[in-house]
C-alpha positions as a printed NumPy array, in Angstrom:
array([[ 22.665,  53.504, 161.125],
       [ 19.923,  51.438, 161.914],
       [ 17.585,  54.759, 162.255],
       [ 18.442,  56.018, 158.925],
       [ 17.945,  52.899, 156.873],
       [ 14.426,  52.624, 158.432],
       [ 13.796,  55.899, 158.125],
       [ 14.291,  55.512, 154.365],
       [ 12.906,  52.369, 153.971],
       [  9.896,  54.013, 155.466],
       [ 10.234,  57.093, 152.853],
       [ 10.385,  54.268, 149.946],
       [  6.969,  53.039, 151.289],
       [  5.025,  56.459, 151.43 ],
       [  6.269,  57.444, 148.09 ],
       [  5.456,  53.66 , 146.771],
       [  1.874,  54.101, 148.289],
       [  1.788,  57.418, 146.565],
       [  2.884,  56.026, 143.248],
       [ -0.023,  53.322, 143.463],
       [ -2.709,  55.675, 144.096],
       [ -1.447,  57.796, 141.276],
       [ -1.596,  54.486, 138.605],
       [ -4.871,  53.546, 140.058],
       [ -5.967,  56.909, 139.114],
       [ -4.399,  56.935, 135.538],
       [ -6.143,  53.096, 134.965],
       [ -9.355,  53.548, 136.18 ],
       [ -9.359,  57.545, 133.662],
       [ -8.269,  55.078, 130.951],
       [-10.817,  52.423, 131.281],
       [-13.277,  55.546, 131.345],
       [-11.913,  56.981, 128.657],
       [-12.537,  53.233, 126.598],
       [-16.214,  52.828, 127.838],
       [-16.835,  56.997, 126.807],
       [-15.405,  55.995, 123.314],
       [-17.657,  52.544, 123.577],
       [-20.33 ,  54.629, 124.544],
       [-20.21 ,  57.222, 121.993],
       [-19.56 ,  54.422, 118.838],
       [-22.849,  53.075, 120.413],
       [-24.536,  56.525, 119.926],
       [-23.838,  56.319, 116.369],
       [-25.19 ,  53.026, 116.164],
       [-28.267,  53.837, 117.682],
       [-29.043,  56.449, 115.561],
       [-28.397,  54.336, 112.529],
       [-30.696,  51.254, 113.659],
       [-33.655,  53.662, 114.393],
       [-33.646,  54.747, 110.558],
       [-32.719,  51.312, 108.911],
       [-32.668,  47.604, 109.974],
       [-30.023,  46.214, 112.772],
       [-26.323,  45.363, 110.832],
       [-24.923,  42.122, 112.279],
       [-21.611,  43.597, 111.528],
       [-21.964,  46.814, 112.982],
       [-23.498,  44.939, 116.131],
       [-20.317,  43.317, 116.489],
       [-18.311,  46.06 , 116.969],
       [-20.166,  46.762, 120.421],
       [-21.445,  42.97 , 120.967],
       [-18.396,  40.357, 121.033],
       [-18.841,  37.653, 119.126],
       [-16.125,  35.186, 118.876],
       [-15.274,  34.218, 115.439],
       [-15.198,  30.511, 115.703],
       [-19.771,  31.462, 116.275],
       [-19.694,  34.631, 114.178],
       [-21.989,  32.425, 111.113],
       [-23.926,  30.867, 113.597],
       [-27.53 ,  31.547, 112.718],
       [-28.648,  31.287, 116.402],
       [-25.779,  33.742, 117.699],
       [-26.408,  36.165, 114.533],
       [-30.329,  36.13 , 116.067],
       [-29.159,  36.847, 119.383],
       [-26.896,  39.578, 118.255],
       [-29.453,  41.488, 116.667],
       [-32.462,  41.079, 118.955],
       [-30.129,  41.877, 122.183],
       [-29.443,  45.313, 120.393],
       [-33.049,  46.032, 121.719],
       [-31.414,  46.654, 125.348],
       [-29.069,  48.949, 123.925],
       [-32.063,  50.802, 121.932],
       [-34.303,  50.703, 124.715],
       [-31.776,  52.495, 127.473],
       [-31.015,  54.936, 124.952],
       [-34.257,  55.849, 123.763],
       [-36.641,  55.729, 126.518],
       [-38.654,  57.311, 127.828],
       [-37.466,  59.942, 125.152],
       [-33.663,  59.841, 122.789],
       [-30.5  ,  60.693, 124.371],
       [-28.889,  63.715, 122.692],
       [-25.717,  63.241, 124.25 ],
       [-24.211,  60.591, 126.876],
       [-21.269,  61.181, 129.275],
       [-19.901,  57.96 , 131.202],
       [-19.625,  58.92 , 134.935],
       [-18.126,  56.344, 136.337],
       [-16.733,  53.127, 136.072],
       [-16.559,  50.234, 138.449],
       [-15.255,  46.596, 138.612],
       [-17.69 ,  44.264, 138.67 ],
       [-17.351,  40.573, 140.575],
       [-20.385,  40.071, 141.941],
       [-24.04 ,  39.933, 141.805],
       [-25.36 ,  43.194, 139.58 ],
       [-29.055,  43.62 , 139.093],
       [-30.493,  43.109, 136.842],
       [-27.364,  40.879, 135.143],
       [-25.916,  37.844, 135.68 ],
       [-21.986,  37.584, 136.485],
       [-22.396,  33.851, 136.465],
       [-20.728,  31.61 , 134.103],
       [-18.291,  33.863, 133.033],
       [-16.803,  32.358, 129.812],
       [-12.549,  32.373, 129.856],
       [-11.989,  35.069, 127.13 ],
       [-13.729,  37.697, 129.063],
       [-10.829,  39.754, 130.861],
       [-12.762,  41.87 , 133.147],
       [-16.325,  43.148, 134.236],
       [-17.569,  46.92 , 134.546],
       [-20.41 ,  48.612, 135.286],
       [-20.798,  51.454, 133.098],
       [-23.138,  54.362, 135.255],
       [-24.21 ,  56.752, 132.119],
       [-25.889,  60.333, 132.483],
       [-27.761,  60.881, 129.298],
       [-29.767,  64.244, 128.345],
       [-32.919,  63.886, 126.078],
       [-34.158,  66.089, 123.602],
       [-36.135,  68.156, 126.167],
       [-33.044,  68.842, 128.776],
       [-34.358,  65.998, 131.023],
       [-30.911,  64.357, 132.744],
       [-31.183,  60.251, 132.836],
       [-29.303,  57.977, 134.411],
       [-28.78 ,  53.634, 134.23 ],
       [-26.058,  51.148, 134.282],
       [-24.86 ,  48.802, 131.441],
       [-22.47 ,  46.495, 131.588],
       [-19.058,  46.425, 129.661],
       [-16.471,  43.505, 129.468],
       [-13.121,  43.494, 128.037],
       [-11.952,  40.745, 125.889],
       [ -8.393,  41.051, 124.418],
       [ -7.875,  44.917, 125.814],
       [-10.942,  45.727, 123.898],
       [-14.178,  46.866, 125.379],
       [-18.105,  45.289, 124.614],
       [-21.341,  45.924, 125.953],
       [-21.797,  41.766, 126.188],
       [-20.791,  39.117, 124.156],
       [-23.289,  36.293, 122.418],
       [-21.155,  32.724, 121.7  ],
       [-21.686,  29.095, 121.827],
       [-21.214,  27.338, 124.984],
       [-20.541,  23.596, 124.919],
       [-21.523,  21.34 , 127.55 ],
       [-18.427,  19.982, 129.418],
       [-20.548,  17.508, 131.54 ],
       [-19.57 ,  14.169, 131.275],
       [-22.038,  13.088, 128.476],
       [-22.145,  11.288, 124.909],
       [-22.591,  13.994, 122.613],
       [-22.006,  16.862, 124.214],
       [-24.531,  19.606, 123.882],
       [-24.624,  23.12 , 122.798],
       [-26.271,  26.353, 123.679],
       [-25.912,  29.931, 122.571],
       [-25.26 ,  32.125, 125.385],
       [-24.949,  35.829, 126.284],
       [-22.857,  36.915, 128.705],
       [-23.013,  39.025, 131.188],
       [-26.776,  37.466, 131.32 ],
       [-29.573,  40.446, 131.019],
       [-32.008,  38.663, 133.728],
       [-35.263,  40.02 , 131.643],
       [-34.285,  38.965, 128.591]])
């Protein structure tokens, strides 16, 4: 008796091992599938900002911003001149034609060259996106960008005001971007 019920407890625990590895597989396709949709909204912003100036709005749709600092002059400045890292990795050395995510990974640790530090409390989760892009002459590119998650949607980065919780008079305020590019 004692045989069989280990014998299928052991059974439970292959086919429970199984079952993980097969919803591992099915999350990590879906969080792919979210940055290729990211990735392609992006494409279409792109190609918008290099014929006409940068939309706040628009930004926003690939940039979190939370709404308590969406009028914020300093964060709409931010916003907009940030865009430049999206421009720049999709336009040099020549434009993408078309961009394919290829994978996606966790991130909760150092990633060159961003910062993971300071991570503010409405950002879920961390990814690096790794991106194969083709130019307009067939040349095949590849970078990383990162994307967070904030309320089971998917940014590049958000831009927001972070306030000083050190034990001061007035506490202070700075506008932030997170994850940090380290160049910018």
């Amino acid at each position: 008796m004692r045989k069989n019920l280990l014998i299928a407890v052991m059974a439970f625990l292959i086919v429970l091992a199984g079952c993980t590895g097969v919803v591992g597989i099915i999350v990590e396709e879906g969080i792919k599938q979210k940055a290729q949709e990211l990735l392609d909204q992006t494409m279409d912003i792109v190609d918008e900002l290099e014929t006409s100036p940068a939309s706040y709005d628009l930004l926003r749709e690939i940039i979190y911003v939370p709404e308590s600092d969406a009028s914020d002059s300093e964060v709409v400045d931010m916003v907009l001149s940030s865009s430049e890292i999206l421009v720049y990795d999709l336009t040099t050395p020549s434009t993408l034609t078309s961009c394919s995510v290829i994978s996606v990974e966790e991130l909760s640790s150092r990633a060159i060259p961003w910062s993971l530090a300071n991570k503010p409390e409405f950002v879920e989760n961390v990814y690096a996106i790794t991106i194969e892009g083709t130019t307009e002459d067939g040349t095949k590119t590849f970078f990383s960008i990162p994307m967070i998650e904030v309320s089971g949607k998917e940014y590049f980065w958000s831009v927001y005001i972070y306030t000083s919780k050190d034990i001061v008079i007035t506490p202070s305020t700075e506008v932030r971007m997170y994850p940090q590019f380290l160049f910018y």
